[in-house]
Amino acid sequence: MGHLFNPKLVSVLKQGYSKHQFSKDVFAGIIVGIVALPLAIAFAVASGVSPEKGLVTAIIAGLIISVLGGSRVQIGGPTGAFIVIVFGIVQTYGLDGLMISTMLAGVFLIAFGLLRLGSLLKFIPHPLVVGFTSGIALVIFTTQIKDALGLEIANLPADFIPKWGSYFSEINSINPYAVGISLATILITIFSGKVTKKIPGSFIAIIVITALVQLLKLPVTTIETVFGEIPKTIQVDFPGIEWSNLANYIAPALTIALLGGIESLLSAVVSDGMIGGNHRSNTELIAQGVANVVTPIFGGIPATGAIARTATNVKNGGRTPVAGVIHAITLLLIMLFFGQWAKLIPMSCLAGILIVVAYNMSEWRSFVSILKGSGFDILILLVTFFLTVLVDLTYAIQIGIALSALLFMKRMADVSHQTELEVDSDVLENYNDLPEGVGIYEISGPFFFASAKQYCSTLKSIGQKSKVLIIRMRHVPFIDSTGLHNLEAVIEDLHHSKTTVILSGVRPEVLKELEKNKLVDLLDPNMILPSFDLAVQKAKERLSKI
C-alpha cells in the first residue's frame, strides 16, 4: 500500500521544511485562496446549487487534496469542467442524487488509484480532451447569457438549442445595467494584470462592481435575491440513500470520476513542468477519491485539481502542499467573517467571471490545430465536441473513448497492409562509437495517444543529459495529434535546456503531419534528415560549434 499511497506532504516534511519556504507557501496560499473565492461561488451558482456549496467544496476538498495528494503544488476544488455534469445531475436526481453520485465517484477514484490506473488515464487522446473541454466551455458560456444580459426567464430550458431559442425570444427584456456590469467585469478580469499581478482580476472585479451596485443602488439581481443568505457555518448532512436506486447513479458517478481523474492528472502534469517535479498519479487519484467521498457530507459538490489555481500557486512561490492547506484556511476565514457581504455580489458580475473562464477553457488554438491534422483526429474531436454540447458529457466521454480505440485499430490494420519501407539504416556498428554529448532515442511503432507520454518522458530525460539528441523515427508508421502535442512540448522543453534536436529517417506520411501542424517550425529545417549517418554527421558539426 505504501508505494500506491504516498502523500507528497509526508515526503516534504520528512525531507526538512524551511521557514523561508513556509513564508513563501503562506503567501501563495493566501493569494490562491483569494483567487478561489469568486470562482468557487461562480461555479456553484452556474451548477444550479447555492453559493456556499462551492465555498465548502474549495475548503474541505482543497484541504484533503493538499494533505493526501501526490503533487507538491496541486490546488483542489470545484472546477468549470463539472458545471455541466452537476447541473444535469441536480435537474434529474436532485441534491441527494448529486451527493450520492459524488460519493460514488470518490469510491471509483480510490479504486482507480488502488488498481494503479493513474498511468492509464494519461492515455486519453488529446483530441478527445480538447473536444470535451471546448464543448464544456461553450456550454458554460451559454448558461451565463441569461445573467450576463439580465434576461427575465423563469424556466430556462436545460438543452443547448432550446436555451438559445429562449434567449432570442426574450431579447426585449435585456437589462442594460446587467450588460454593463458583465462587460466591466470581463474587462477588469482581463486587464487588471497590467496594473497588478498580485491580486487576481476576478477578485478586484467582484469588490469594485459589488461596491458600485450597492452605492448606486442599481436594479440588478444579486446572490441574495436568488439564493438568500449565505450560511456562515459548515454543516454535516448525510444524503438519504435508497439502495434500490443506486444503479441510477453509476453512469453520472463514472463520468465525474473519469473527468475528475483526467483533469487532476492533467493539472499535475502541467504543474510538474512548471516546477520540474514528478507527481505520484495513483496517490493523487486516491486523494481525489477521499475528497469526493467526504466533501458531500458537508454539503459540497464534486472537486478535482484546478489547473488555473495550481498555476497561480506555482507563480506565487508555492512549492509544497502547505500552500494548498493555507488556501483552504484562507477561504474558511473569508466564509466565516466576510460571508455576509458575499450575498451582495451581482449575478451579472459572476456571469462575466465565468465567461472569461469559458474563454480560457475553450482551447480554441488547440481545436484549430487539430482541425488541420489527420481525419481520424478531426472525427474524434468533432464527435466529442458536438456530443458534449448537444447531448451529454457522459455519452461524449464514453463514445469518444470507444471511437478512439476503433480508429486506432483501423489505423493499425492500414499500417499492416503497407509495404515496409526502410528509410534509415545503421552505418555505425553500434552507438558506442558516437561522440560524447550525443544522445539517441529510437521510436519503434506508432507515435499515438497510448505511447506518446512514455516516449516523451524518456526523450526528455535523455535529452536533458545531452548536447544533441537524435530521434530516430524510421519505424514510426503514423503520428496522431496526441503524439504531435507531446512531441512539441518535449522539443520546446529541450530548447530551453539548450539541447539541439535532430530527427532522423522520418517517413513521408509522418513528415507531412509534422509540416501540417507547424512542428517543423520548431526545428531548423537542416535538422530533419533522411538517414542516420547524415544525422550523426550533423550532430558532430553541431558539437564542434558548441
XYZ file of C-alpha atoms in Angstrom:
546
model
C 0.000 0.000 0.000
C 2.928 2.374 0.785
C 4.033 2.574 -2.841
C 0.444 3.090 -4.010
C -0.414 5.776 -1.457
C 2.457 8.064 -0.543
C 1.323 11.678 0.047
C 3.785 14.387 -1.030
C 3.157 16.349 2.197
C 4.664 13.482 4.233
C 7.715 13.340 1.903
C 8.190 17.135 2.084
C 8.062 17.208 5.891
C 10.450 14.220 6.145
C 12.986 15.921 3.865
C 13.063 19.010 6.080
C 10.924 22.103 5.665
C 12.500 25.575 5.948
C 10.978 28.745 7.434
C 11.805 30.513 4.174
C 9.699 28.051 2.151
C 6.909 28.231 4.749
C 6.658 32.022 4.311
C 6.520 31.579 0.509
C 3.824 28.883 0.827
C 1.761 31.095 3.172
C 1.883 33.997 0.697
C 0.997 31.738 -2.276
C -1.802 30.052 -0.289
C -3.433 33.390 0.642
C -3.299 34.598 -2.989
C -4.793 31.306 -4.261
C -7.500 31.495 -1.593
C -8.455 34.961 -2.885
C -8.422 33.670 -6.497
C -10.579 30.692 -5.492
C -13.255 32.769 -3.717
C -15.093 34.220 -6.754
C -14.557 31.029 -8.772
C -15.947 28.739 -6.040
C -19.083 30.891 -5.741
C -19.480 31.257 -9.522
C -19.024 27.523 -10.241
C -21.614 26.598 -7.581
C -24.188 29.100 -8.867
C -23.646 28.021 -12.502
C -24.061 24.372 -11.423
C -27.538 25.112 -10.097
C -26.639 24.874 -6.381
C -26.322 27.542 -3.673
C -23.065 29.573 -3.462
C -21.871 28.244 -0.087
C -21.652 24.731 -1.583
C -18.823 25.961 -3.818
C -17.007 27.516 -0.838
C -17.430 24.358 1.265
C -16.018 22.276 -1.623
C -12.993 24.544 -2.024
C -12.334 24.417 1.745
C -12.901 20.691 2.551
C -11.776 19.152 -0.763
C -8.922 21.653 -1.117
C -7.622 20.682 2.325
C -7.919 16.901 1.747
C -6.313 17.022 -1.736
C -3.338 19.017 -0.399
C -2.828 16.828 2.691
C -3.241 13.438 0.957
C -2.335 14.223 -2.688
C 0.559 13.072 -4.830
C 1.510 16.510 -6.197
C 3.597 19.166 -4.425
C 1.543 22.098 -5.715
C -1.904 20.824 -6.790
C -4.825 23.012 -5.658
C -8.145 21.167 -5.448
C -11.702 22.463 -5.505
C -14.755 22.904 -7.739
C -13.904 23.472 -11.420
C -15.636 24.695 -14.559
C -15.485 21.231 -16.116
C -18.025 19.929 -13.579
C -20.632 22.658 -14.121
C -22.330 20.782 -16.971
C -22.427 17.418 -15.143
C -23.517 18.839 -11.769
C -26.302 20.903 -13.351
C -27.567 17.833 -15.217
C -27.499 15.581 -12.127
C -29.281 18.183 -9.955
C -32.008 18.583 -12.643
C -32.526 14.812 -12.907
C -31.884 13.425 -9.416
C -31.973 16.436 -7.087
C -29.397 17.399 -4.446
C -29.435 13.998 -2.722
C -28.737 12.371 -6.095
C -25.782 14.720 -6.609
C -24.348 13.831 -3.185
C -24.687 10.084 -3.813
C -23.173 10.387 -7.336
C -20.216 12.414 -5.979
C -19.536 9.961 -3.146
C -19.790 7.016 -5.540
C -17.384 8.833 -7.901
C -14.998 9.166 -4.951
C -15.157 5.396 -4.413
C -14.382 4.861 -8.135
C -11.395 7.239 -7.934
C -9.988 5.428 -4.882
C -10.412 2.137 -6.789
C -8.630 3.652 -9.860
C -5.683 4.583 -7.628
C -5.535 1.201 -5.851
C -5.665 -0.601 -9.221
C -2.772 1.599 -10.449
C -4.881 3.140 -13.233
C -3.218 6.549 -12.748
C -0.916 5.940 -15.689
C -3.793 4.671 -17.881
C -5.782 7.904 -17.541
C -2.864 9.704 -19.197
C -3.595 7.707 -22.364
C -6.785 9.637 -23.146
C -6.274 11.021 -26.696
C -5.555 14.753 -26.998
C -8.462 15.408 -29.488
C -10.881 13.817 -27.010
C -9.692 16.072 -24.140
C -9.813 19.185 -26.368
C -13.241 18.127 -27.727
C -14.971 17.819 -24.370
C -13.092 20.784 -22.814
C -14.126 23.075 -25.704
C -17.660 21.668 -25.554
C -17.886 22.362 -21.805
C -16.571 25.903 -22.400
C -19.324 26.585 -24.961
C -21.987 25.166 -22.616
C -20.698 27.327 -19.697
C -20.758 30.422 -21.932
C -24.326 29.565 -22.999
C -25.551 29.126 -19.410
C -24.233 32.594 -18.481
C -26.062 34.574 -21.200
C -29.232 34.904 -19.072
C -27.420 36.612 -16.153
C -24.947 38.500 -18.376
C -27.829 40.188 -20.217
C -30.136 40.341 -17.172
C -32.887 38.444 -19.015
C -36.029 37.606 -17.061
C -36.639 33.960 -17.906
C -38.464 31.961 -15.233
C -37.847 28.457 -16.611
C -34.716 28.235 -18.733
C -34.591 25.046 -20.871
C -31.765 22.643 -19.995
C -30.760 21.775 -23.587
C -28.393 23.860 -25.717
C -30.565 24.751 -28.756
C -33.834 25.425 -26.815
C -31.782 27.599 -24.424
C -30.644 29.865 -27.268
C -34.204 29.899 -28.614
C -35.390 31.114 -25.213
C -32.721 33.884 -25.186
C -33.763 35.171 -28.601
C -37.468 35.126 -27.713
C -36.816 37.166 -24.512
C -34.256 39.532 -26.074
C -36.552 42.534 -25.379
C -36.122 42.079 -21.607
C -32.377 42.900 -21.643
C -31.248 44.844 -18.567
C -28.645 47.439 -19.738
C -27.195 47.669 -16.191
C -26.543 43.905 -16.170
C -24.860 44.114 -19.614
C -22.662 46.986 -18.396
C -21.688 45.055 -15.251
C -20.849 41.909 -17.265
C -18.667 43.893 -19.705
C -16.945 45.814 -16.896
C -16.245 42.526 -15.054
C -14.752 40.938 -18.181
C -12.527 43.980 -18.843
C -11.330 44.235 -15.213
C -10.644 40.461 -15.054
C -8.610 40.527 -18.280
C -6.741 43.833 -17.973
C -6.131 44.241 -14.221
C -2.956 42.166 -14.675
C -1.360 45.190 -16.364
C -1.744 47.145 -13.090
C -1.077 44.411 -10.502
C -0.240 40.748 -10.834
C -0.510 40.070 -7.097
C -4.295 40.481 -6.764
C -6.407 38.441 -9.221
C -8.623 40.348 -11.655
C -11.773 38.397 -10.785
C -11.389 39.385 -7.103
C -10.862 43.072 -7.973
C -13.926 42.931 -10.274
C -16.134 41.462 -7.543
C -15.074 44.074 -4.932
C -15.366 47.090 -7.283
C -18.591 46.040 -9.036
C -20.398 44.937 -5.837
C -19.480 48.230 -4.123
C -20.714 50.273 -7.133
C -24.002 48.331 -7.349
C -24.668 48.959 -3.638
C -23.682 52.655 -3.738
C -25.646 53.440 -6.888
C -28.496 51.041 -5.961
C -28.527 49.555 -9.487
C -31.558 47.392 -10.331
C -29.812 44.024 -10.931
C -30.213 40.580 -9.385
C -27.683 39.562 -6.715
C -26.814 36.287 -4.978
C -29.160 37.359 -2.140
C -32.180 37.918 -4.428
C -31.716 34.454 -5.974
C -30.380 32.323 -3.077
C -30.964 34.360 0.108
C -28.393 34.425 2.911
C -25.020 32.640 2.670
C -24.623 30.417 5.777
C -21.552 31.106 7.929
C -21.332 27.537 9.183
C -20.383 24.220 7.607
C -22.998 21.598 8.438
C -22.889 17.808 8.285
C -25.692 16.366 6.177
C -25.926 12.722 5.079
C -27.987 12.030 1.938
C -30.969 9.689 2.116
C -29.831 6.661 0.091
C -32.397 4.340 -1.455
C -30.252 1.288 -2.183
C -32.670 0.051 -4.856
C -31.945 3.202 -6.938
C -28.155 3.061 -6.563
C -27.707 1.730 -10.126
C -29.124 5.043 -11.482
C -26.093 6.886 -10.135
C -23.366 4.652 -11.624
C -23.251 6.435 -15.031
C -23.071 10.021 -13.620
C -20.615 8.871 -10.927
C -18.355 7.263 -13.533
C -18.432 10.488 -15.581
C -17.453 12.550 -12.510
C -14.678 10.056 -11.673
C -13.274 9.924 -15.225
C -13.418 13.682 -15.753
C -12.049 14.376 -12.260
C -9.231 11.858 -12.748
C -8.274 13.205 -16.178
C -8.414 16.863 -15.087
C -6.458 16.353 -11.856
C -3.689 14.354 -13.592
C -3.553 16.894 -16.433
C -3.172 19.656 -13.861
C -0.465 17.665 -12.027
C 1.454 17.084 -15.292
C 1.257 20.810 -16.186
C 2.494 21.824 -12.713
C 5.306 19.219 -12.889
C 6.547 21.023 -15.989
C 6.435 24.358 -14.120
C 8.433 23.215 -11.071
C 10.495 20.379 -12.602
C 8.819 17.846 -10.293
C 7.186 14.417 -10.562
C 3.740 13.758 -9.160
C 2.507 10.362 -7.918
C -0.536 9.690 -10.072
C -2.083 6.835 -8.044
C -1.695 8.736 -4.743
C -3.308 11.758 -6.430
C -6.309 9.669 -7.557
C -6.801 8.195 -4.078
C -6.671 11.705 -2.535
C -9.206 12.994 -5.093
C -11.392 9.992 -4.254
C -11.266 10.615 -0.485
C -12.081 14.314 -1.100
C -15.149 13.412 -3.173
C -16.387 10.866 -0.614
C -16.017 13.297 2.321
C -16.969 16.700 0.809
C -20.686 15.917 0.046
C -21.201 15.017 3.739
C -20.520 18.713 4.475
C -22.757 19.876 1.608
C -20.087 20.126 -1.098
C -20.082 19.271 -4.813
C -17.531 17.315 -6.955
C -13.921 18.500 -6.771
C -10.724 17.927 -8.704
C -7.334 19.527 -9.332
C -7.782 23.027 -10.768
C -5.214 23.942 -13.444
C -5.598 27.758 -13.194
C -5.401 27.839 -9.376
C -2.486 25.367 -9.358
C -0.601 27.573 -11.859
C -1.346 30.652 -9.680
C 0.066 28.784 -6.690
C 3.317 27.976 -8.546
C 3.696 31.519 -9.930
C 3.383 32.982 -6.430
C 6.095 30.771 -4.920
C 4.082 27.788 -3.605
C 6.277 24.656 -3.728
C 4.753 22.295 -1.162
C 1.244 21.075 -0.204
C 1.350 23.516 2.754
C 0.318 26.274 0.275
C -2.854 24.288 -0.541
C -3.645 23.914 3.172
C -3.220 27.707 3.669
C -5.543 28.315 0.647
C -8.270 26.222 2.366
C -7.787 28.037 5.715
C -7.936 31.441 3.921
C -11.271 30.507 2.324
C -12.647 29.255 5.653
C -11.780 32.573 7.350
C -13.346 34.545 4.459
C -16.523 32.426 4.699
C -16.767 32.863 8.488
C -16.035 36.598 8.672
C -16.967 38.075 5.272
C -19.696 35.697 4.066
C -22.482 38.177 4.800
C -21.110 40.538 2.125
C -20.727 37.824 -0.498
C -24.539 37.718 -0.863
C -24.410 41.245 -2.369
C -22.416 40.103 -5.442
C -24.447 40.758 -8.628
C -25.280 37.689 -10.732
C -24.118 39.557 -13.871
C -20.683 40.002 -12.243
C -20.409 36.229 -11.690
C -21.542 35.728 -15.306
C -18.701 37.988 -16.511
C -16.139 35.970 -14.499
C -17.490 32.691 -15.909
C -17.413 33.995 -19.490
C -13.671 34.649 -19.020
C -13.291 31.146 -17.506
C -15.136 29.665 -20.524
C -12.839 31.510 -22.953
C -9.721 30.306 -21.112
C -11.098 26.745 -21.077
C -12.036 26.734 -24.757
C -8.581 25.702 -26.031
C -9.569 27.182 -29.389
C -5.962 27.265 -30.612
C -5.600 23.514 -29.999
C -9.036 22.999 -31.578
C -7.963 24.803 -34.760
C -4.607 22.987 -34.930
C -6.309 19.549 -34.650
C -8.684 20.555 -37.483
C -5.568 20.871 -39.674
C -4.445 17.326 -38.757
C -5.498 13.831 -39.788
C -9.112 12.887 -40.487
C -9.124 10.394 -37.588
C -8.241 13.086 -35.036
C -10.736 15.545 -36.557
C -13.507 12.913 -36.268
C -12.747 12.226 -32.562
C -12.571 15.991 -31.840
C -15.866 16.883 -33.551
C -17.861 13.869 -32.315
C -16.775 14.542 -28.700
C -17.391 18.297 -29.047
C -20.907 18.012 -30.521
C -21.968 15.218 -28.136
C -20.806 17.349 -25.172
C -22.716 20.405 -26.394
C -25.881 18.822 -27.809
C -26.333 15.554 -25.904
C -24.470 14.830 -22.684
C -20.907 14.759 -21.377
C -21.328 11.159 -20.161
C -22.042 9.935 -23.703
C -19.322 12.207 -25.117
C -16.595 10.596 -22.977
C -17.856 7.019 -23.459
C -18.344 7.298 -27.239
C -15.132 9.333 -27.647
C -13.033 6.638 -25.929
C -14.725 3.816 -27.894
C -14.257 5.730 -31.177
C -10.566 6.391 -30.384
C -9.996 2.660 -29.830
C -11.805 1.705 -33.066
C -9.932 4.279 -35.148
C -6.641 3.134 -33.683
C -7.443 -0.460 -34.711
C -8.318 0.792 -38.203
C -5.020 2.701 -38.419
C -3.020 -0.316 -37.302
C -4.815 -2.503 -39.871
C -3.960 0.045 -42.604
C -0.310 0.129 -41.497
C -0.022 -3.669 -41.583
C -1.010 -3.661 -45.277
C 1.687 -1.156 -46.197
C 4.937 -2.490 -47.560
C 7.813 -1.947 -45.170
C 9.864 0.977 -46.378
C 13.317 1.057 -44.794
C 14.156 4.752 -44.903
C 17.060 4.672 -42.495
C 19.883 2.271 -41.798
C 22.744 1.967 -39.343
C 26.112 2.908 -40.717
C 27.853 2.564 -37.389
C 28.013 -0.932 -35.950
C 26.877 0.338 -32.577
C 26.039 3.529 -30.739
C 29.202 3.368 -28.587
C 31.255 4.983 -31.381
C 29.270 8.214 -31.084
C 30.985 11.334 -29.727
C 30.270 12.313 -26.119
C 27.299 14.663 -25.739
C 25.153 12.939 -28.410
C 22.058 11.131 -27.155
C 19.970 8.763 -29.272
C 16.426 7.526 -28.875
C 14.718 5.265 -31.389
C 10.925 5.215 -31.530
C 9.520 1.914 -32.808
C 5.819 1.735 -33.592
C 3.037 4.311 -33.884
C 3.544 7.601 -32.037
C -0.044 7.799 -30.739
C -2.051 8.558 -27.607
C -1.201 5.322 -25.756
C 2.566 5.590 -26.234
C 3.172 9.352 -26.561
C 3.587 10.074 -22.817
C 6.082 7.216 -22.328
C 8.122 8.133 -25.417
C 8.228 11.792 -24.452
C 9.229 11.324 -20.803
C 12.151 9.127 -21.995
C 13.086 11.670 -24.690
C 13.087 14.405 -22.058
C 15.347 12.521 -19.629
C 17.854 11.512 -22.375
C 17.741 14.969 -23.995
C 18.448 16.859 -20.772
C 21.697 14.881 -20.339
C 22.806 15.504 -23.960
C 24.002 18.464 -26.021
C 22.495 16.920 -29.189
C 19.591 14.436 -29.262
C 18.970 12.323 -32.375
C 15.404 10.969 -32.503
C 15.229 8.011 -34.912
C 11.769 7.674 -36.468
C 12.298 5.087 -39.231
C 9.848 2.647 -37.576
C 7.079 5.204 -36.866
C 4.225 4.412 -39.318
C 1.996 7.322 -38.148
C 1.734 10.065 -35.538
C -1.580 11.322 -34.134
C -2.360 14.704 -32.579
C -1.598 13.448 -29.031
C 1.845 12.409 -30.281
C 2.305 15.767 -32.028
C 1.152 17.676 -28.931
C 3.584 15.782 -26.657
C 6.493 15.910 -29.111
C 6.059 19.678 -29.471
C 6.171 20.090 -25.664
C 9.370 17.994 -25.427
C 11.148 19.871 -28.245
C 10.269 23.218 -26.618
C 11.460 21.895 -23.254
C 14.761 20.674 -24.703
C 15.282 24.020 -26.451
C 15.085 25.660 -23.015
C 17.740 23.169 -21.850
C 19.900 24.246 -24.839
C 19.713 20.742 -26.383
C 19.724 20.506 -30.202
C 17.113 18.058 -31.539
C 17.709 16.156 -34.815
C 15.050 13.922 -36.423
C 16.331 11.020 -38.477
C 14.593 8.737 -41.020
C 11.149 10.370 -40.815
C 8.686 8.641 -43.164
C 6.981 10.863 -45.774
C 3.482 10.446 -44.241
C 4.777 11.338 -40.753
C 6.769 14.307 -42.103
C 3.578 15.544 -43.762
C 1.806 15.569 -40.350
C 4.760 17.400 -38.753
C 4.649 20.044 -41.515
C 0.860 20.370 -41.371
C 0.971 21.044 -37.617
C 3.870 23.518 -37.939
C 6.025 21.290 -35.721
C 8.877 21.528 -38.223
C 8.955 25.285 -37.472
C 10.358 24.451 -34.010
C 13.349 22.742 -35.659
C 15.982 24.048 -38.009
C 14.998 22.575 -41.457
C 18.562 21.162 -41.631
C 17.817 19.099 -38.522
C 15.318 16.744 -40.237
C 17.439 14.222 -42.120
C 16.612 11.143 -44.221
C 19.263 8.832 -42.777
C 21.067 8.084 -39.534
C 24.591 8.615 -40.896
C 23.647 12.153 -42.021
C 22.131 12.791 -38.577
C 25.383 11.686 -36.871
C 27.393 13.908 -39.230
C 25.129 16.871 -38.396
C 25.463 16.113 -34.650
C 29.272 16.177 -34.911
C 29.134 19.515 -36.783
C 26.843 20.917 -34.111
C 29.123 19.737 -31.270
C 32.157 21.342 -32.900
C 30.375 24.731 -32.762
C 29.393 24.456 -29.087
